Amino acid sequence: MPLTKQEWLSLEKKVYELRKLTLDTVHWAGSGHIGGGMSVLDMLTIIYHKYANIKLEDPEWADRDRVIVSKGHAGIAYAPVLVDLGWNDKEQLKTFNHTNSKMGIHLDSNKVEGVDFSTGSLGHGLSMAAGSGLAARVQGKNFKTFCILGDGECHEGSNWEAAMSIAHYNISSVISFVDRNGCMIDGKTEDIMKLEPFVDKWKAFGFEVKDIDGNNFKELAEAIDYAYDHPEKPVMIVANTKKAEGIGFMEGDYVWHYGAVDENNFNKCHKALDEHYKKRVARAEKEGA
Amino acid sequence: MAGGLTYTSVDSTELSTSEKYGEALVELGKNHPDVVALTADLAKSTKMVEFMKQFPERFFNVGIAEQNMFGIAAGMAKAGLTPFVSTFAQFASFRVADQLHSDICYQNVNVKVIATHAGTSFGQAGSTHHAICDVALVRSIPNLTVVVPADGHETYKAVMAAYENPGPYYIRMNRGFDRVLYKDTNYDFEIGKAIQLRDGSDLTIIACGSCVFQALEAANFLEESEGLKIRVLDMHTIKPIDREAIIKAVSDTRRLITVEDHSVVGGLGSAVSEVVVDTGKACAFKMLGVPDEFAPIGLHEDIMSILKIDANGIIEGVKEVMGKDFEEDDDWDDEV
């Protein structure tokens, strides 16, 4: 279903709240993966608030759509999304990364409600997504599996084993994303180890590729709708994003892969998010239908 | 933990270890629609062909991509299926170590790993295909049950028990030309409980896998030739290990030998020694296995002989340990 203006605005409001909650969580934790957390939040928000077939009263419902955050270090953004859904006590976010907390950098599916798969070691999520999709086929079920990779993660060869198998078995119930923010810990992906021509790589492995702005709900919705409507081929959504999307002075800078939000920049970050929200609302008002 | 599970299999007498796995898998496939089987281009070698023929919609050959196979299996298990993944032991451990650790064991999902061609059983293939360190690696991973059956019949029982008991399993078997130890499957088999094949008061041999048959041969010979009374334990489950049987062996015989087709670093011998040390009780102890070096190329039986983990090697080891002197202590209970 195409994204209506009303839906778009409501997603903007939701992701604004989630960016704020993520920022607070980084602050409570002392530091965190703020760059890749902020860049992936639009994907997580649209998946959980427009597409995923889930039951809020039962996060383990057997026929639910699954979500795999293969870039597991985005846990600091993923946990707020799950808490906001009513899963897990909100107070837990205040303990993020603290000793004996249920929530650490990489979320544990046996400890955090709503996490379908534990991730953290990179290059694992897409294979598990393939297995989840094949299981749906064996069981005669219709659930979908959303899998979000990081772009730096795509250096791991195991992703390409998984890509081959998703195309070979045409597991189109798996809808894959790469959060293409262009950055990793040590620098830009293209400086560290080239991924380009990235879209062509996925095409060559047998995917229909949607090369879009991953911080734009309209483009995300169009790409996901395309995947729903075209089960004949698996879809990879290369979501071009900005590292730390929403916090102007951090945006696009790899040094904010992991960073501290202290008393000095905490208010500055919140102000940046307020400004960002205004711009995003204006865009939705202008481009929405 | 299963309690004294007893399974009956038919036409089993002459089947090799991995063929028994194939047979067990088909049996499970017939009765349980949640059972799926995966391999990485080794369907024939790991004897999954019959399952593939009978349940093509539940069989997946993912190509030569073991890491992907283990991830896929974890994904399937999360949705409620029971995947059996089969490949050579070296790849089922080292190649996929991170997937086994994080996707399967950390998530504690119901994946059954069938690791074939273990130890030096694929002798001619050389050290890239010998798995002499796999037990050391996998037994250190939490949540994983590690089983090393002695022959085909025990493999059948282990596979059935793995299905009955939820959670990750690593079942390690040989290439498939093992001597048959058990007459049939009509005996009690329980995960985590050693099987005492013969009793004795002079020394206990604790063995696993293909070395159990050799240990029994050695013990029988030594009774006839030297009058030695040797207890033999089939320690088919390396983890959780049967502490009770080990402690009893220390207490009753005070001389222990472990035998395995695996490095002496980190395998059965190490697992047994950890229990022995924990008791605080003195005993003479010797580990037979692959010394801390890569094994030679050759026929499995020849390599076992070279490594002194065949009957002759074990006899030699027993004589050495019987000659060891250690402080006798009548008042056993005063030891810490």
XYZ file of C-alpha atoms in Angstrom:
625
model
C 0.000 0.000 0.000
C 1.497 3.357 -1.002
C 2.411 5.635 1.832
C -0.222 8.297 2.445
C 0.790 11.752 3.619
C -0.909 11.077 6.914
C 1.047 7.839 7.380
C 4.238 9.588 6.401
C 3.699 12.333 8.953
C 2.849 9.820 11.592
C 6.039 7.850 10.807
C 8.039 11.075 11.027
C 6.600 11.720 14.458
C 7.357 8.166 15.558
C 10.929 8.152 14.291
C 11.503 11.572 15.864
C 10.429 10.150 19.217
C 12.580 7.077 18.668
C 15.624 9.154 17.727
C 15.108 11.108 20.944
C 14.788 7.928 22.955
C 17.891 6.501 21.262
C 19.797 9.656 22.114
C 18.643 9.380 25.721
C 19.731 5.735 25.766
C 23.199 6.653 24.483
C 23.312 9.268 27.213
C 22.210 6.792 29.909
C 24.724 4.264 28.630
C 27.401 6.955 28.562
C 28.252 6.162 24.960
C 27.044 3.988 22.134
C 26.774 3.251 18.433
C 24.972 6.486 17.740
C 26.006 6.811 14.078
C 24.711 3.486 12.788
C 21.824 3.595 15.249
C 20.478 6.854 13.862
C 21.036 5.845 10.236
C 19.005 2.631 10.541
C 16.093 4.029 12.556
C 13.921 4.960 9.566
C 14.104 1.348 8.340
C 13.243 -0.082 11.749
C 10.425 2.399 12.201
C 8.705 1.738 8.889
C 9.105 -2.041 9.295
C 7.533 -2.128 12.750
C 4.965 0.648 12.254
C 3.739 0.012 8.737
C 4.634 -3.467 7.531
C 5.457 -6.123 10.119
C 2.611 -8.458 10.957
C 3.050 -8.695 14.716
C 0.837 -8.996 17.769
C 1.714 -6.453 20.422
C 0.235 -8.696 23.096
C 2.406 -11.639 22.008
C 5.895 -10.837 20.725
C 6.540 -14.569 20.230
C 3.430 -15.257 18.116
C 4.474 -18.170 15.878
C 3.220 -16.635 12.623
C 4.676 -13.165 13.148
C 6.932 -11.504 10.643
C 10.548 -11.729 11.762
C 13.121 -8.970 11.944
C 16.839 -9.627 11.936
C 19.116 -6.708 12.669
C 22.241 -8.281 11.288
C 24.202 -5.127 12.116
C 23.741 -6.051 15.741
C 25.645 -3.041 17.050
C 22.513 -1.010 16.233
C 21.048 -2.454 19.431
C 21.088 0.965 21.045
C 18.510 2.098 18.445
C 16.704 -1.251 18.188
C 16.032 -1.510 21.935
C 14.131 1.820 22.017
C 11.978 0.614 19.105
C 11.067 -2.563 21.012
C 10.502 -0.734 24.287
C 8.264 1.773 22.528
C 6.122 -1.128 21.240
C 5.412 -2.005 24.857
C 7.849 -4.899 24.944
C 10.335 -4.710 27.830
C 10.144 -2.286 30.720
C 11.142 1.210 29.621
C 13.337 1.512 32.697
C 15.629 -1.101 31.156
C 16.858 1.467 28.656
C 18.303 3.415 31.577
C 20.486 0.403 32.371
C 21.729 -0.085 28.795
C 25.336 -1.342 28.855
C 25.384 -1.306 32.656
C 26.633 -4.348 34.549
C 23.980 -7.094 34.728
C 21.586 -5.213 32.444
C 19.480 -7.331 30.099
C 20.474 -4.905 27.372
C 23.991 -4.502 26.037
C 25.458 -3.299 22.768
C 24.261 -6.408 20.903
C 20.772 -7.499 21.954
C 20.229 -11.068 23.174
C 17.063 -12.743 21.860
C 16.861 -14.758 25.074
C 16.860 -11.623 27.222
C 15.134 -8.849 25.281
C 11.474 -9.237 24.316
C 10.866 -8.849 20.615
C 14.392 -9.607 19.448
C 13.859 -12.487 17.049
C 17.554 -13.222 16.541
C 20.698 -12.512 18.550
C 23.258 -10.826 16.377
C 26.543 -9.071 16.872
C 29.113 -11.097 15.017
C 28.811 -9.627 11.529
C 27.873 -11.583 8.452
C 25.462 -13.927 10.218
C 22.036 -12.337 9.792
C 21.394 -12.996 6.136
C 21.995 -16.744 6.488
C 19.608 -16.876 9.427
C 17.097 -14.900 7.362
C 17.433 -17.491 4.602
C 16.738 -20.228 7.153
C 13.755 -18.342 8.520
C 12.356 -17.950 5.014
C 12.929 -21.602 4.135
C 11.243 -22.621 7.383
C 8.163 -20.606 6.420
C 8.112 -22.507 3.124
C 8.505 -25.930 4.781
C 5.796 -25.067 7.307
C 3.446 -23.624 4.695
C 3.389 -20.267 6.473
C 3.314 -16.775 5.045
C 5.450 -14.816 7.446
C 8.089 -12.499 6.086
C 11.613 -12.010 7.359
C 13.110 -8.532 7.253
C 16.891 -8.500 7.447
C 19.000 -5.365 7.826
C 22.715 -5.524 7.091
C 25.317 -2.879 7.657
C 27.374 -1.907 4.631
C 30.737 -2.472 6.296
C 29.353 -5.853 7.312
C 29.187 -6.773 3.629
C 32.936 -7.306 3.672
C 32.202 -10.587 5.430
C 32.190 -13.360 2.828
C 29.426 -15.290 4.567
C 26.914 -12.663 3.359
C 27.619 -13.681 -0.186
C 27.111 -17.352 0.620
C 23.736 -16.329 2.016
C 22.974 -14.140 -1.002
C 23.629 -17.057 -3.334
C 21.266 -19.302 -1.402
C 18.463 -16.708 -1.153
C 18.576 -16.317 -4.928
C 18.975 -20.054 -5.574
C 15.942 -20.979 -3.497
C 14.174 -17.720 -4.437
C 13.404 -16.972 -0.809
C 11.445 -13.834 -1.612
C 9.738 -13.857 1.773
C 13.057 -12.448 2.964
C 13.182 -8.705 2.380
C 16.757 -7.531 2.747
C 18.213 -4.100 3.404
C 21.705 -2.710 3.576
C 22.089 0.399 5.694
C 24.502 2.036 3.255
C 25.806 4.830 5.452
C 29.248 4.547 3.910
C 31.100 4.450 7.202
C 32.696 1.924 9.477
C 34.817 2.168 12.606
C 38.091 2.979 10.922
C 36.834 5.184 8.092
C 34.788 5.242 4.902
C 33.872 1.860 3.453
C 35.340 2.818 0.096
C 38.663 3.738 1.668
C 38.919 0.678 3.883
C 37.752 -1.990 1.419
C 35.764 -1.052 -1.655
C 32.181 -2.268 -1.868
C 31.343 -0.508 -5.144
C 29.872 -1.330 -7.577
C 27.642 -2.389 -4.710
C 24.254 -2.471 -6.441
C 25.736 -4.462 -9.306
C 27.125 -7.018 -6.877
C 23.669 -7.765 -5.467
C 22.207 -7.838 -8.975
C 24.865 -10.297 -10.059
C 23.948 -12.510 -7.118
C 20.347 -12.660 -8.349
C 18.551 -9.901 -6.470
C 16.185 -7.233 -7.696
C 17.873 -4.187 -6.190
C 16.187 -0.987 -5.078
C 18.774 1.762 -4.724
C 17.023 4.367 -2.594
C 17.308 7.081 0.027
C 17.094 5.071 3.223
C 16.210 8.101 5.302
C 13.112 8.790 3.232
C 9.919 6.945 4.218
C 8.322 7.407 0.809
C 11.217 5.712 -0.953
C 11.428 3.000 1.695
C 7.698 2.311 1.337
C 7.920 2.114 -2.457
C 10.804 -0.349 -2.236
C 9.099 -2.541 0.372
C 5.825 -2.442 -1.565
C 7.729 -3.578 -4.628
C 9.102 -6.554 -2.672
C 5.592 -7.489 -1.477
C 4.241 -7.301 -5.024
C 7.052 -9.213 -6.737
C 7.649 -12.598 -5.112
C 9.262 -13.909 -8.292
C 12.677 -12.620 -7.258
C 14.252 -11.697 -3.900
C 14.627 -7.985 -3.278
C 17.610 -6.189 -1.787
C 16.994 -2.611 -0.725
C 20.237 -0.660 -0.764
C 19.199 2.067 1.628
C 21.583 4.983 1.209
C 21.630 6.716 4.552
C 23.595 9.243 6.504
C 25.574 8.065 9.462
C 24.025 9.703 12.545
C 21.029 10.930 10.500
C 19.242 13.622 12.466
C 22.154 15.073 14.396
C 23.582 17.607 11.964
C 27.045 18.017 13.388
C 27.610 14.244 13.485
C 26.037 13.364 10.137
C 28.143 11.458 7.645
C 31.198 11.408 9.876
C 32.593 7.981 10.616
C 34.081 9.140 13.917
C 30.504 8.959 15.247
C 30.310 5.220 14.592
C 30.590 4.947 18.337
C 30.591 7.962 20.553
C 29.802 9.487 23.889
C 26.961 11.852 24.559
C 27.933 13.829 27.625
C 26.275 16.781 29.369
C 27.928 19.208 26.953
C 26.581 17.819 23.709
C 23.380 16.213 25.030
C 21.261 19.351 24.655
C 22.939 20.201 21.378
C 21.943 16.769 20.046
C 18.351 17.160 21.175
C 18.134 20.568 19.500
C 19.545 19.080 16.313
C 16.856 16.384 16.395
C 14.146 19.028 16.863
C 15.408 20.907 13.799
C 15.714 17.690 11.846
C 12.105 16.802 12.655
C 10.900 20.140 11.322
C 12.740 19.596 8.051
C 11.428 16.051 7.717
C 7.855 17.188 8.370
C 8.230 19.917 5.777
C 9.456 17.353 3.253
C 6.552 15.025 4.010
C 4.091 17.896 3.680
C 5.594 18.889 0.355
C 6.168 15.465 -1.220
C 3.416 13.438 0.432
C 0.169 12.620 -1.296
C 17.858 -35.391 29.719
C 16.404 -38.594 28.355
C 16.101 -41.430 30.802
C 17.200 -44.819 29.499
C 15.838 -44.373 26.005
C 15.657 -47.604 24.098
C 15.240 -47.651 20.338
C 14.991 -50.578 18.035
C 16.396 -50.510 14.556
C 16.099 -53.208 11.955
C 18.574 -54.535 9.386
C 21.324 -52.776 11.216
C 23.948 -55.414 11.771
C 26.230 -54.630 8.878
C 25.551 -50.949 8.368
C 28.407 -48.531 8.866
C 28.286 -45.697 11.372
C 27.231 -42.999 8.954
C 24.783 -45.327 7.217
C 23.154 -45.796 10.588
C 22.894 -42.022 10.816
C 21.206 -41.966 7.414
C 18.792 -44.647 8.548
C 17.986 -42.823 11.781
C 17.409 -39.609 9.878
C 14.882 -41.263 7.557
C 13.140 -42.778 10.555
C 12.899 -39.348 12.189
C 11.772 -37.788 8.932
C 8.894 -40.255 8.643
C 7.601 -39.561 12.115
C 8.360 -35.880 12.572
C 7.463 -33.252 9.961
C 9.685 -30.716 11.752
C 12.842 -32.644 10.840
C 14.810 -31.097 7.999
C 18.245 -32.087 6.735
C 20.997 -29.887 5.360
C 24.346 -30.607 3.857
C 27.090 -28.737 2.045
C 27.741 -30.915 -1.008
C 28.264 -34.007 1.107
C 24.874 -35.699 0.892
C 26.424 -38.923 -0.377
C 29.418 -38.862 1.936
C 27.248 -38.203 4.966
C 24.630 -40.791 3.916
C 21.679 -38.461 3.550
C 20.626 -39.672 0.122
C 17.681 -41.717 1.337
C 16.296 -38.767 3.280
C 16.780 -36.606 0.195
C 14.814 -39.110 -1.915
C 11.977 -39.515 0.544
C 11.617 -35.913 1.713
C 12.929 -33.666 -1.058
C 10.973 -30.682 0.244
C 12.773 -30.991 3.584
C 16.255 -31.531 2.226
C 18.644 -28.673 1.422
C 22.032 -28.982 -0.208
C 23.425 -25.477 0.177
C 26.585 -26.040 -1.839
C 30.060 -25.765 -0.409
C 29.169 -23.056 2.088
C 29.199 -24.415 5.606
C 28.916 -21.098 7.425
C 25.755 -20.299 5.506
C 24.417 -23.778 6.230
C 24.820 -23.314 9.978
C 23.177 -19.879 9.847
C 20.300 -21.255 7.784
C 19.869 -24.075 10.295
C 19.683 -21.566 13.152
C 17.069 -19.582 11.253
C 15.033 -22.717 10.630
C 15.244 -23.807 14.251
C 14.041 -20.387 15.402
C 10.855 -21.004 13.425
C 10.312 -24.381 15.066
C 11.992 -26.839 12.708
C 14.569 -29.390 13.857
C 17.481 -29.189 11.416
C 20.111 -31.922 11.156
C 23.193 -30.449 9.503
C 25.848 -32.783 8.215
C 29.338 -32.193 7.039
C 32.850 -33.356 7.843
C 33.774 -32.778 11.483
C 36.626 -30.401 10.675
C 34.186 -28.094 8.874
C 31.337 -28.678 11.348
C 33.581 -27.250 14.054
C 36.408 -25.025 12.874
C 35.002 -23.763 9.583
C 31.771 -22.679 11.244
C 33.047 -21.998 14.749
C 31.460 -18.558 15.000
C 28.089 -19.650 13.587
C 28.061 -22.670 15.895
C 28.956 -20.458 18.832
C 26.662 -17.485 18.234
C 23.810 -18.545 15.941
C 23.251 -21.998 17.400
C 24.627 -22.258 20.935
C 24.223 -18.673 22.175
C 20.674 -18.567 20.859
C 20.292 -22.113 22.237
C 18.350 -23.348 19.233
C 17.426 -26.881 18.323
C 20.061 -27.692 15.726
C 21.647 -31.129 15.549
C 25.139 -31.127 14.080
C 26.249 -34.421 12.579
C 30.005 -34.267 12.231
C 31.282 -37.138 10.109
C 34.782 -38.275 9.110
C 35.955 -37.331 12.595
C 39.349 -37.943 14.143
C 41.772 -39.490 11.706
C 39.080 -41.638 10.079
C 39.503 -39.914 6.701
C 43.144 -40.800 7.044
C 44.290 -40.547 3.451
C 42.882 -37.047 3.096
C 45.481 -35.599 5.430
C 45.295 -32.999 8.134
C 42.936 -30.600 6.338
C 40.343 -33.359 6.644
C 41.363 -34.912 9.944
C 39.348 -33.526 12.838
C 41.671 -33.936 15.800
C 40.833 -30.710 17.632
C 37.073 -30.444 17.129
C 36.031 -31.833 20.511
C 38.368 -29.388 22.262
C 36.666 -26.533 20.473
C 33.038 -27.554 20.658
C 32.981 -28.828 24.209
C 33.940 -25.377 25.437
C 30.791 -23.812 23.963
C 27.930 -23.432 26.479
C 24.584 -25.147 25.812
C 26.106 -27.707 23.424
C 25.812 -31.424 24.106
C 28.729 -33.364 22.605
C 28.352 -37.045 21.758
C 30.939 -39.418 20.280
C 29.202 -42.757 19.617
C 31.255 -45.950 19.485
C 29.634 -47.569 16.469
C 26.643 -47.539 14.149
C 24.145 -48.848 16.665
C 25.154 -46.239 19.189
C 25.056 -43.578 16.508
C 21.460 -44.538 15.821
C 20.629 -44.180 19.491
C 22.492 -40.887 19.796
C 20.666 -39.408 16.814
C 17.310 -40.484 18.232
C 18.209 -39.110 21.664
C 19.314 -35.835 20.076
C 15.884 -35.460 18.545
C 14.146 -36.227 21.827
C 16.212 -33.715 23.789
C 15.771 -30.074 22.758
C 18.862 -27.945 22.281
C 22.029 -27.956 20.236
C 23.887 -31.245 19.730
C 27.221 -32.111 18.194
C 27.391 -35.784 17.266
C 30.798 -36.849 16.075
C 31.209 -39.980 14.032
C 33.722 -41.590 11.781
C 33.926 -42.064 8.074
C 31.956 -45.235 8.460
C 34.149 -48.297 8.588
C 34.082 -48.846 12.314
C 34.164 -52.172 14.057
C 30.729 -53.025 15.391
C 30.764 -52.981 19.178
C 27.141 -53.432 20.087
C 25.203 -56.408 18.752
C 22.091 -54.344 18.227
C 20.306 -51.323 19.628
C 18.682 -53.297 22.394
C 20.510 -51.673 25.299
C 19.963 -48.660 27.490
C 21.478 -45.464 26.197
C 21.239 -42.240 28.070
C 22.904 -38.954 27.161
C 25.474 -38.122 29.824
C 25.679 -41.635 31.234
C 28.695 -43.825 30.438
C 28.169 -47.460 29.560
C 30.240 -49.924 31.538
C 31.187 -52.666 29.099
C 33.100 -54.741 31.623
C 33.995 -54.320 35.261
C 37.424 -54.469 36.853
C 39.332 -53.399 39.918
C 42.883 -52.863 38.614
C 42.394 -50.075 36.107
C 39.689 -48.264 34.146
C 39.890 -47.476 30.457
C 37.626 -44.611 29.470
C 37.193 -44.406 25.714
C 34.965 -42.881 23.074
C 34.240 -43.410 19.411
C 36.176 -46.051 17.526
C 38.572 -46.437 20.458
C 35.928 -48.131 22.604
C 36.106 -51.336 20.573
C 39.900 -51.246 20.795
C 39.766 -50.689 24.555
C 37.527 -53.682 25.030
C 39.824 -55.873 22.922
C 42.801 -54.728 24.989
C 41.026 -55.363 28.291
C 39.943 -58.852 27.263
C 43.445 -59.706 26.121
C 45.028 -58.415 29.324
C 42.703 -60.461 31.469
C 43.559 -63.614 29.558
C 47.294 -62.953 29.357
C 48.041 -61.116 32.598
C 45.005 -61.695 34.737
C 44.328 -57.984 34.943
C 40.835 -56.892 35.875
C 40.085 -53.861 33.770
C 36.929 -51.786 33.745
C 35.971 -50.355 30.357
C 33.687 -47.341 30.023
C 32.123 -46.204 26.779
C 32.090 -42.465 27.482
C 29.874 -41.627 24.526
C 28.854 -38.243 25.923
C 31.795 -35.888 26.304
C 29.546 -33.099 27.533
C 27.853 -33.248 29.936
C 30.396 -35.817 31.079
C 29.429 -38.596 33.472
C 31.179 -37.291 36.591
C 29.758 -40.051 38.738
C 31.266 -42.831 36.598
C 34.655 -41.109 36.555
C 34.713 -40.497 40.305
C 33.687 -44.095 40.908
C 36.453 -45.312 38.596
C 39.036 -43.247 40.467
C 37.755 -44.559 43.758
C 37.472 -48.212 42.696
C 40.508 -48.676 40.467
C 42.806 -45.672 41.091
C 44.345 -46.094 37.679
C 42.775 -44.452 34.625
C 43.547 -44.416 30.942
C 41.614 -42.367 28.436
C 41.625 -43.255 24.731
C 40.367 -41.136 21.876
C 40.914 -40.481 18.198
C 41.523 -36.801 18.957
C 44.289 -34.576 20.260
C 45.292 -35.171 23.850
C 44.793 -31.425 24.254
C 41.227 -30.617 25.113
C 39.363 -33.793 24.258
C 37.991 -36.717 26.266
C 41.217 -37.078 28.250
C 41.135 -33.449 29.271
C 37.441 -33.658 30.142
C 38.059 -36.691 32.355
C 41.138 -35.120 33.943
C 39.109 -32.030 34.862
C 36.769 -34.233 36.882
C 39.629 -36.201 38.439
C 41.448 -33.069 39.550
C 38.215 -31.716 40.948
C 37.866 -34.765 43.215
C 41.173 -33.996 44.875
C 41.918 -37.711 44.934
C 45.174 -39.145 43.658
C 45.304 -41.662 40.847
C 47.600 -42.799 38.071
C 46.443 -41.259 34.833
C 47.413 -41.567 31.181
C 45.880 -40.018 28.095
C 46.103 -41.869 24.806
C 45.247 -39.930 21.672
C 46.836 -37.826 18.995
C 49.911 -36.136 20.502
C 50.085 -32.352 20.099
C 51.031 -32.593 16.425
C 49.301 -33.254 13.111
C 48.625 -36.891 12.347
C 50.186 -38.807 9.465
C 48.394 -39.722 6.230
C 47.202 -43.269 5.819
C 44.552 -45.871 6.453
C 42.603 -45.215 9.607
C 43.580 -48.491 11.215
C 47.245 -47.839 10.446
C 47.064 -44.340 11.897
C 45.376 -45.683 15.021
C 48.218 -48.142 15.355
C 50.879 -45.452 14.843
C 49.160 -43.218 17.403
C 48.878 -46.170 19.814
C 45.145 -45.836 20.178
C 44.445 -49.337 18.852
C 44.298 -52.449 21.049
C 48.084 -52.963 20.967
C 48.757 -49.336 21.865
C 46.260 -49.489 24.689
C 47.836 -52.698 26.031
C 51.173 -50.907 26.084
C 49.593 -47.953 27.882
C 47.956 -50.200 30.473
C 51.260 -51.913 31.238
C 52.925 -48.549 31.720
C 50.243 -47.325 34.088
C 50.175 -50.595 36.013
C 53.901 -50.100 36.605
C 53.398 -46.650 38.038
C 53.761 -46.303 41.733
C 51.730 -43.858 43.732
C 51.028 -43.449 47.375
C 48.516 -45.989 48.504
C 46.126 -44.683 51.079
C 43.758 -46.932 52.950
C 41.781 -44.064 54.337
C 40.388 -42.733 51.067
C 37.711 -40.628 52.695
C 40.160 -38.320 54.471
C 41.357 -36.887 51.158
C 40.066 -33.507 50.147
